[in-house]
Amino acid sequence: MTTQSRPFGFWTATALVVGGMIGSGIFVQPAQLAPFGWTGAAAWLVAIPGALLLAYVLSRLTAARPDATGTIAIVAEGLGPLPGLLVGWSYWVGICSANAIIALTAVRYGAAFFPALTATPLATAMAATALIWALTALNFGGAKGAGRFQVLTTVLKLLPLVAVAAILAGLSVVDPARFSANPHTPFDAGKFTMVLTLAFFPLVGFECASLAAERVRDPARNVLRATLVGTLLTGILYIILCNGIVLALPEAMVAASDAPIAMFVENFWGRGAGLVIAAFASIAAIGCLNGWVLMQGELPLGMARAGIIPAVLGRTTDRDVPIIAMLLSSTVASLLVLSGAIPGITDVLTFMLQLTTAATVWFYFGACAAALAFGIVRPLAVVGMAFSAWVLWGSGMEALLLSIALMLTALPLYWLRSGRRPLTKQPA
């Protein structure tokens, strides 16, 4: 491939990883984990090493097949076209669902400045849908422009998170007793699996560089470095922010907040500072959405080029943009968003959160299984499969069964793929 068709260097690939991970999750995660007290704190100590392990396996898998059109194609090569299709389709569903969640989060934080955005459920849904299509239009300009926007938004959204980390560091020096002043729920082993799944959700996205390996220069080197560096930095930041906020304030206060990070800053620096954080939270969500809009096109593109799905879904513009796949993906995400405005339907966000987690974890499981089949870091691949199964179980039986049902909707694509021929093996 030419340099133009591989526009992402190490730093852009790292920004893609960090941008994919830091989105809406970290800005609501303290409230989700606060009710579980020390169980939530312990969950991070397992979730982050688990994410690093999976990231390493995925990166080694990508490095071993630098000419492949993405990790899904490698999974299909190792396990067969049908397992590759099912895993890839499940992950694609997860991306569409995640984009719906992220767009809604961006709009709700933006409502701190423009209340009309969330005046009614329909207004919220329309604003989120408009945001999805605005970033889809940006990605129509090509991966290079979308990558530059990703770098910019990643830098901007890191600033408030680093500021919160600085506040926590200052408290640890001048008022360390604050972190033990409020009682917190003791560790509960019976709830650990479920809490682990909650803690793992905001870590999803470390695979972005592996999925877009076709766009990365020198993927055998840069994908591995970008994935591990981005995952480690983001994980450390999450531990500091989430545990620090939960321990520094009363548990009930954090759990009741819709915007816990903004609430934390407002508690120490006033209303104005809280609004600044709300603005950056919206920027964070928009930047994350941009990265995932790119991924929602790149994933079907790689699958189509590998012969896993019909070639029509891989049709591109003169700027190598997978136009049909991107239009289909944004349409599905928009329908999920708009479903939340239908009267009588409740807990749409909860449904999409469960769907995203379950659908995504199947991809990690499949990637580890492919690494095992290829003989790549086999001991770590086995541990990665076990960890993925653990997180999937923690998402609940309803989400597990739903993810399987959605996988099976891809079966018609298997029979429609070009010539129904087996995949051509990639060179080792």
Coordinates of C-alpha atoms in Angstrom, one line a residue:
M1 CA 0.0 0.0 0.0
T2 CA 1.1 3.6 -0.6
T3 CA 1.8 6.0 2.2
Q4 CA -1.3 7.9 1.3
S5 CA -3.5 4.9 1.9
R6 CA -1.7 4.4 5.3
P7 CA -2.1 7.9 6.7
F8 CA -1.7 6.9 10.4
G9 CA 1.7 7.1 12.1
F10 CA 2.4 6.1 15.7
W11 CA 1.0 9.2 17.3
T12 CA -2.2 9.2 15.3
A13 CA -2.7 5.5 16.0
T14 CA -2.1 6.2 19.7
A15 CA -4.7 9.0 19.6
L16 CA -7.1 6.6 17.9
V17 CA -6.6 4.2 20.8
V18 CA -6.9 6.8 23.5
G19 CA -9.7 8.6 21.7
G20 CA -11.6 5.3 21.3
M21 CA -11.3 4.6 25.1
I22 CA -11.8 8.0 26.6
G23 CA -15.3 9.0 25.6
S24 CA -18.6 9.0 27.5
G25 CA -17.5 6.2 29.9
I26 CA -15.1 7.9 32.2
F27 CA -17.4 10.9 32.6
V28 CA -20.2 8.7 34.1
Q29 CA -18.2 5.7 35.5
P30 CA -17.6 7.1 39.0
A31 CA -21.4 7.2 39.6
Q32 CA -21.8 3.7 38.3
L33 CA -19.1 2.2 40.5
A34 CA -19.7 4.4 43.6
P35 CA -22.5 2.2 45.1
F36 CA -20.2 -0.8 45.1
G37 CA -17.5 0.9 47.2
W38 CA -14.3 -1.1 47.5
T39 CA -15.6 -3.8 45.1
G40 CA -15.5 -1.1 42.4
A41 CA -12.0 -0.1 43.4
A42 CA -10.8 -3.7 43.2
A43 CA -12.5 -4.2 39.8
W44 CA -10.1 -1.7 38.2
L45 CA -7.2 -3.8 39.4
V46 CA -8.4 -6.7 37.4
A47 CA -10.1 -4.9 34.4
I48 CA -7.0 -2.9 33.4
P49 CA -4.5 -5.8 33.4
G50 CA -7.1 -7.8 31.6
A51 CA -7.4 -5.1 28.9
L52 CA -3.6 -4.8 28.6
L53 CA -3.4 -8.6 28.2
L54 CA -6.1 -8.6 25.4
A55 CA -4.4 -5.5 23.8
Y56 CA -1.1 -7.4 23.7
V57 CA -2.6 -10.5 22.2
L58 CA -4.4 -8.4 19.5
S59 CA -1.3 -6.4 18.7
R60 CA 0.9 -9.5 18.3
L61 CA -1.8 -11.1 16.1
T62 CA -1.8 -8.0 13.9
A63 CA 2.0 -7.9 13.8
A64 CA 2.1 -11.5 12.6
R65 CA -0.2 -10.7 9.7
P66 CA 0.8 -7.1 8.6
D67 CA -0.8 -7.5 5.2
A68 CA -4.2 -8.5 6.5
T69 CA -7.1 -6.1 6.1
G70 CA -7.8 -5.9 9.9
T71 CA -8.1 -8.1 12.9
I72 CA -11.4 -9.6 11.8
A73 CA -9.8 -10.9 8.6
I74 CA -7.1 -12.5 10.7
V75 CA -9.7 -14.2 12.9
A76 CA -11.4 -15.5 9.8
E77 CA -8.1 -16.8 8.5
G78 CA -7.4 -18.6 11.7
L79 CA -10.8 -19.9 12.6
G80 CA -12.6 -19.9 9.3
P81 CA -14.9 -17.5 7.3
L82 CA -18.0 -18.3 9.3
P83 CA -16.6 -17.7 12.8
G84 CA -14.8 -14.6 11.5
L85 CA -18.1 -13.3 10.1
L86 CA -20.0 -13.9 13.3
V87 CA -17.3 -12.3 15.5
G88 CA -17.0 -9.3 13.1
W89 CA -20.7 -8.8 12.8
S90 CA -21.2 -8.9 16.6
Y91 CA -18.5 -6.3 17.0
W92 CA -20.0 -4.1 14.3
V93 CA -23.4 -4.2 16.2
G94 CA -21.5 -3.2 19.3
I95 CA -19.9 -0.2 17.5
C96 CA -23.3 1.0 16.2
S97 CA -24.8 0.7 19.7
A98 CA -21.8 2.4 21.3
N99 CA -22.1 5.3 18.8
A100 CA -25.7 5.8 19.9
I101 CA -24.7 5.9 23.6
I102 CA -21.8 8.3 22.9
A103 CA -23.9 10.7 20.8
L104 CA -26.6 10.9 23.5
T105 CA -23.9 11.5 26.2
A106 CA -22.4 14.4 24.2
V107 CA -25.8 16.0 23.7
R108 CA -26.7 15.7 27.4
Y109 CA -23.4 17.4 28.5
G110 CA -24.0 20.0 25.9
A111 CA -27.4 20.7 27.4
A112 CA -25.6 22.5 30.3
F113 CA -25.1 25.3 27.8
F114 CA -28.1 24.8 25.5
P115 CA -31.0 23.4 27.5
A116 CA -33.2 23.1 24.5
L117 CA -31.1 20.1 23.3
T118 CA -32.7 17.9 26.0
A119 CA -36.1 19.7 26.4
T120 CA -37.9 16.6 25.3
P121 CA -36.8 13.0 24.5
L122 CA -37.4 13.7 20.8
A123 CA -35.2 16.8 20.9
T124 CA -32.4 14.8 22.6
A125 CA -32.7 12.1 20.0
M126 CA -32.8 14.5 17.0
A127 CA -29.7 16.3 18.3
A128 CA -27.8 13.1 18.9
T129 CA -28.8 11.9 15.4
A130 CA -27.6 15.1 13.8
L131 CA -24.3 14.7 15.6
I132 CA -23.8 11.2 14.3
W133 CA -24.4 12.4 10.7
A134 CA -22.2 15.5 11.1
L135 CA -19.2 13.2 12.0
T136 CA -20.2 10.8 9.3
A137 CA -19.9 13.6 6.9
L138 CA -16.5 14.5 8.3
N139 CA -15.3 10.9 7.7
F140 CA -16.6 11.1 4.1
G141 CA -13.6 13.4 3.5
G142 CA -11.2 10.5 4.1
A143 CA -9.3 8.9 7.0
K144 CA -6.6 11.5 7.0
G145 CA -8.9 14.4 7.9
A146 CA -10.8 12.2 10.5
G147 CA -7.4 11.3 12.0
R148 CA -6.4 14.9 12.4
F149 CA -9.7 15.7 14.1
Q150 CA -9.1 12.7 16.4
V151 CA -5.7 14.0 17.5
L152 CA -7.1 17.5 18.2
T153 CA -10.1 16.2 20.2
T154 CA -7.9 13.7 22.1
V155 CA -5.6 16.5 23.3
L156 CA -8.5 18.8 24.3
K157 CA -10.4 16.1 26.2
L158 CA -7.3 15.0 28.1
L159 CA -6.8 18.5 29.6
P160 CA -9.8 18.5 32.1
L161 CA -9.0 14.9 33.1
V162 CA -5.4 15.8 33.9
A163 CA -6.8 18.8 35.9
V164 CA -9.0 16.5 38.0
A165 CA -6.0 14.3 38.5
A166 CA -4.1 17.3 39.7
I167 CA -6.9 18.2 42.2
L168 CA -6.8 14.7 43.6
A169 CA -3.0 14.8 43.9
G170 CA -3.2 18.1 45.7
L171 CA -5.8 16.6 48.1
S172 CA -3.6 13.6 48.8
V173 CA -0.9 16.1 50.0
V174 CA -2.8 18.8 51.8
D175 CA -5.8 16.8 53.0
P176 CA -5.1 13.0 52.8
A177 CA -7.7 12.3 55.6
R178 CA -10.5 13.3 53.1
F179 CA -10.1 9.9 51.3
S180 CA -11.0 8.0 54.5
A181 CA -13.4 10.4 56.0
N182 CA -16.5 8.9 54.4
P183 CA -17.7 5.3 54.9
H184 CA -17.7 3.1 51.8
T185 CA -19.4 -0.2 51.0
P186 CA -17.0 -3.1 51.9
F187 CA -15.7 -5.5 49.3
D188 CA -18.3 -8.1 48.2
A189 CA -17.0 -11.1 46.3
G190 CA -20.5 -12.1 45.2
K191 CA -20.8 -8.9 43.1
F192 CA -17.3 -8.8 41.8
T193 CA -18.0 -10.4 38.4
M194 CA -20.9 -7.9 37.6
V195 CA -18.8 -4.9 38.8
L196 CA -15.8 -6.1 36.7
T197 CA -18.0 -5.9 33.6
L198 CA -19.0 -2.4 34.5
A199 CA -15.4 -1.4 35.0
F200 CA -14.4 -3.0 31.8
F201 CA -16.9 -1.1 29.6
P202 CA -15.0 2.3 29.5
L203 CA -11.8 0.4 28.6
V204 CA -13.4 -0.8 25.3
G205 CA -11.6 0.8 22.4
F206 CA -8.0 -0.3 22.9
E207 CA -8.4 -2.4 19.8
C208 CA -8.9 0.6 17.5
A209 CA -5.4 0.6 16.1
S210 CA -5.6 -3.2 15.4
L211 CA -8.9 -2.9 13.6
A212 CA -7.5 0.0 11.5
A213 CA -4.2 -1.7 10.9
E214 CA -4.7 -1.3 7.1
R215 CA -4.4 2.5 7.7
V216 CA -1.3 2.4 9.9
R217 CA 2.2 2.8 8.6
D218 CA 4.5 -0.1 9.6
P219 CA 1.6 -1.9 11.4
A220 CA 3.9 -4.6 12.8
R221 CA 5.6 -2.0 14.9
N222 CA 3.2 0.9 15.3
V223 CA 0.1 -1.0 16.2
L224 CA 1.7 -2.8 19.0
R225 CA 3.3 0.3 20.5
A226 CA 0.3 2.5 20.1
T227 CA -2.1 -0.1 21.6
L228 CA 0.0 -0.8 24.7
V229 CA 1.0 2.9 25.3
G230 CA -2.6 4.1 24.8
T231 CA -4.2 1.4 26.9
L232 CA -1.7 1.8 29.8
L233 CA -1.9 5.6 30.0
T234 CA -5.7 5.5 29.8
G235 CA -5.9 2.8 32.4
I236 CA -3.8 4.7 34.9
L237 CA -5.8 7.8 34.4
Y238 CA -9.0 5.9 35.0
I239 CA -7.8 4.4 38.3
I240 CA -6.8 7.9 39.5
L241 CA -9.9 9.6 38.5
C242 CA -12.6 7.1 39.3
N243 CA -11.2 5.8 42.6
G244 CA -10.1 9.3 43.7
I245 CA -13.6 10.8 43.1
V246 CA -15.4 7.9 44.8
L247 CA -13.2 8.0 47.9
A248 CA -13.0 11.8 48.2
L249 CA -16.7 12.4 48.4
P250 CA -19.7 10.7 50.1
E251 CA -20.6 7.6 48.2
A252 CA -24.3 8.5 47.9
M253 CA -23.4 12.0 46.4
V254 CA -21.3 10.4 43.7
A255 CA -23.8 7.7 42.9
A256 CA -26.7 10.2 42.5
S257 CA -24.8 12.5 40.0
D258 CA -25.5 12.4 36.3
A259 CA -22.1 14.1 35.7
P260 CA -19.9 13.0 38.6
I261 CA -16.6 14.5 37.2
A262 CA -18.2 17.9 36.6
M263 CA -19.9 17.7 40.1
F264 CA -16.5 16.9 41.7
V265 CA -14.8 19.9 40.1
E266 CA -17.8 22.2 41.0
N267 CA -17.6 21.0 44.6
F268 CA -14.0 22.3 44.9
W269 CA -13.8 25.1 42.3
G270 CA -17.3 26.4 41.9
R271 CA -20.1 26.4 39.3
G272 CA -18.0 28.0 36.5
A273 CA -15.3 25.3 36.7
G274 CA -18.0 22.6 36.6
L275 CA -19.4 24.1 33.4
V276 CA -15.9 24.0 31.9
I277 CA -15.7 20.3 32.6
A278 CA -19.1 19.8 31.1
A279 CA -17.9 21.5 27.9
F280 CA -14.8 19.2 27.8
A281 CA -16.9 16.2 28.5
S282 CA -19.0 17.0 25.5
I283 CA -15.8 17.4 23.4
A284 CA -14.6 14.1 24.8
A285 CA -17.7 12.3 23.6
I286 CA -17.6 14.0 20.2
G287 CA -14.0 13.0 19.7
C288 CA -14.7 9.4 20.8
L289 CA -17.7 9.3 18.4
N290 CA -15.5 10.5 15.6
G291 CA -13.1 7.6 16.1
W292 CA -15.9 5.1 16.3
V293 CA -17.6 6.4 13.2
L294 CA -14.3 5.8 11.4
M295 CA -14.3 2.3 12.9
Q296 CA -17.8 1.5 11.9
G297 CA -16.8 1.9 8.2
E298 CA -13.3 0.4 8.5
L299 CA -14.6 -2.9 10.0
P300 CA -17.0 -3.8 7.2
L301 CA -14.4 -2.6 4.7
G302 CA -11.8 -5.0 6.0
M303 CA -14.3 -7.8 6.1
A304 CA -15.4 -7.2 2.5
R305 CA -11.9 -7.0 1.2
A306 CA -11.1 -10.3 2.9
G307 CA -14.2 -12.0 1.3
I308 CA -16.0 -12.4 4.6
I309 CA -19.1 -10.4 3.6
P310 CA -20.4 -9.3 0.2
A311 CA -18.1 -7.1 -1.7
V312 CA -20.7 -4.4 -2.2
L313 CA -20.3 -3.4 1.5
G314 CA -16.7 -2.7 0.8
R315 CA -17.3 -0.2 -2.0
T316 CA -15.3 2.9 -1.5
T317 CA -15.2 6.5 -2.9
D318 CA -12.2 8.0 -4.7
R319 CA -10.8 8.9 -1.2
D320 CA -11.0 5.2 -0.2
V321 CA -14.0 5.8 2.1
P322 CA -16.3 2.8 2.6
I323 CA -19.4 4.8 1.7
I324 CA -22.0 2.1 1.8
A325 CA -20.8 0.5 5.1
M326 CA -20.6 3.9 6.8
L327 CA -24.1 4.9 5.6
L328 CA -25.5 1.6 6.9
S329 CA -23.7 1.9 10.2
S330 CA -24.8 5.5 10.9
T331 CA -28.4 4.6 10.0
V332 CA -28.4 1.7 12.5
A333 CA -27.0 4.0 15.2
S334 CA -29.5 6.7 14.4
L335 CA -32.4 4.2 14.7
L336 CA -31.1 3.1 18.1
V337 CA -31.0 6.8 19.2
L338 CA -34.4 7.6 17.9
S339 CA -35.9 4.5 19.6
G340 CA -35.4 6.3 22.9
A341 CA -37.9 9.0 21.9
I342 CA -40.7 6.5 21.4
P343 CA -43.3 6.9 24.2
G344 CA -43.5 4.0 26.6
I345 CA -40.0 2.7 25.9
T346 CA -37.7 3.0 28.9
D347 CA -34.2 2.0 29.8
V348 CA -33.0 2.3 26.2
L349 CA -29.5 3.4 27.4
T350 CA -29.2 0.4 29.7
F351 CA -30.2 -1.9 26.9
M352 CA -27.6 -0.3 24.6
L353 CA -24.9 -0.5 27.3
Q354 CA -25.5 -4.2 27.8
L355 CA -25.6 -4.8 24.1
T356 CA -22.3 -3.0 23.5
T357 CA -20.4 -4.9 26.2
A358 CA -21.6 -8.3 25.2
A359 CA -21.2 -7.8 21.5
T360 CA -17.7 -6.4 21.8
V361 CA -16.4 -9.1 24.2
W362 CA -17.1 -11.8 21.6
F363 CA -14.5 -10.1 19.3
Y364 CA -11.9 -10.3 22.0
F365 CA -12.7 -14.0 22.6
G366 CA -12.4 -14.7 18.9
A367 CA -9.1 -12.8 18.5
C368 CA -7.6 -14.8 21.4
A369 CA -8.9 -18.1 19.8
A370 CA -7.3 -17.1 16.5
A371 CA -4.0 -16.4 18.2
L372 CA -4.2 -19.8 19.8
A373 CA -4.8 -21.4 16.4
F374 CA -1.8 -19.6 14.9
G375 CA 0.4 -20.4 17.8
I376 CA 0.9 -16.8 18.7
V377 CA 1.5 -16.1 22.5
R378 CA -0.6 -19.2 23.2
P379 CA -0.4 -19.1 27.1
L380 CA -1.6 -15.4 27.0
A381 CA -4.2 -16.2 24.4
V382 CA -5.7 -18.9 26.7
V383 CA -5.8 -16.5 29.6
G384 CA -7.4 -13.8 27.3
M385 CA -10.2 -16.3 26.3
A386 CA -10.9 -17.1 29.9
F387 CA -10.9 -13.4 30.9
S388 CA -13.3 -12.5 28.0
A389 CA -15.6 -15.3 29.0
W390 CA -15.6 -14.0 32.6
V391 CA -16.6 -10.4 31.5
L392 CA -19.2 -11.8 29.1
W393 CA -20.8 -13.8 31.9
G394 CA -20.8 -10.7 34.0
S395 CA -22.9 -8.8 31.4
G396 CA -25.9 -11.0 32.4
M397 CA -27.8 -13.8 30.7
E398 CA -30.1 -11.4 28.8
A399 CA -27.2 -9.6 27.2
L400 CA -25.4 -12.9 26.5
L401 CA -28.4 -14.4 24.7
L402 CA -29.1 -11.2 22.8
S403 CA -25.6 -11.0 21.5
I404 CA -25.8 -14.6 20.2
A405 CA -29.1 -13.9 18.5
L406 CA -27.6 -10.8 16.8
M407 CA -24.6 -12.8 15.7
L408 CA -26.9 -15.2 13.9
T409 CA -28.5 -12.4 11.8
A410 CA -25.2 -12.3 9.9
L411 CA -25.7 -15.8 8.4
P412 CA -27.4 -14.6 5.2
L413 CA -24.3 -12.5 4.5
Y414 CA -22.2 -15.6 4.7
W415 CA -24.1 -17.2 1.8
L416 CA -24.1 -14.0 -0.2
R417 CA -20.4 -13.4 0.0
S418 CA -18.7 -13.4 -3.4
G419 CA -18.6 -16.9 -4.8
R420 CA -18.8 -18.5 -1.3
R421 CA -15.1 -19.2 -1.7
P422 CA -12.8 -19.8 1.3
L423 CA -10.6 -16.9 2.3
T424 CA -7.2 -16.6 0.7
K425 CA -4.5 -17.2 3.3
Q426 CA -2.4 -14.1 4.2
P427 CA 1.4 -14.6 4.1
A428 CA 3.0 -15.3 7.4

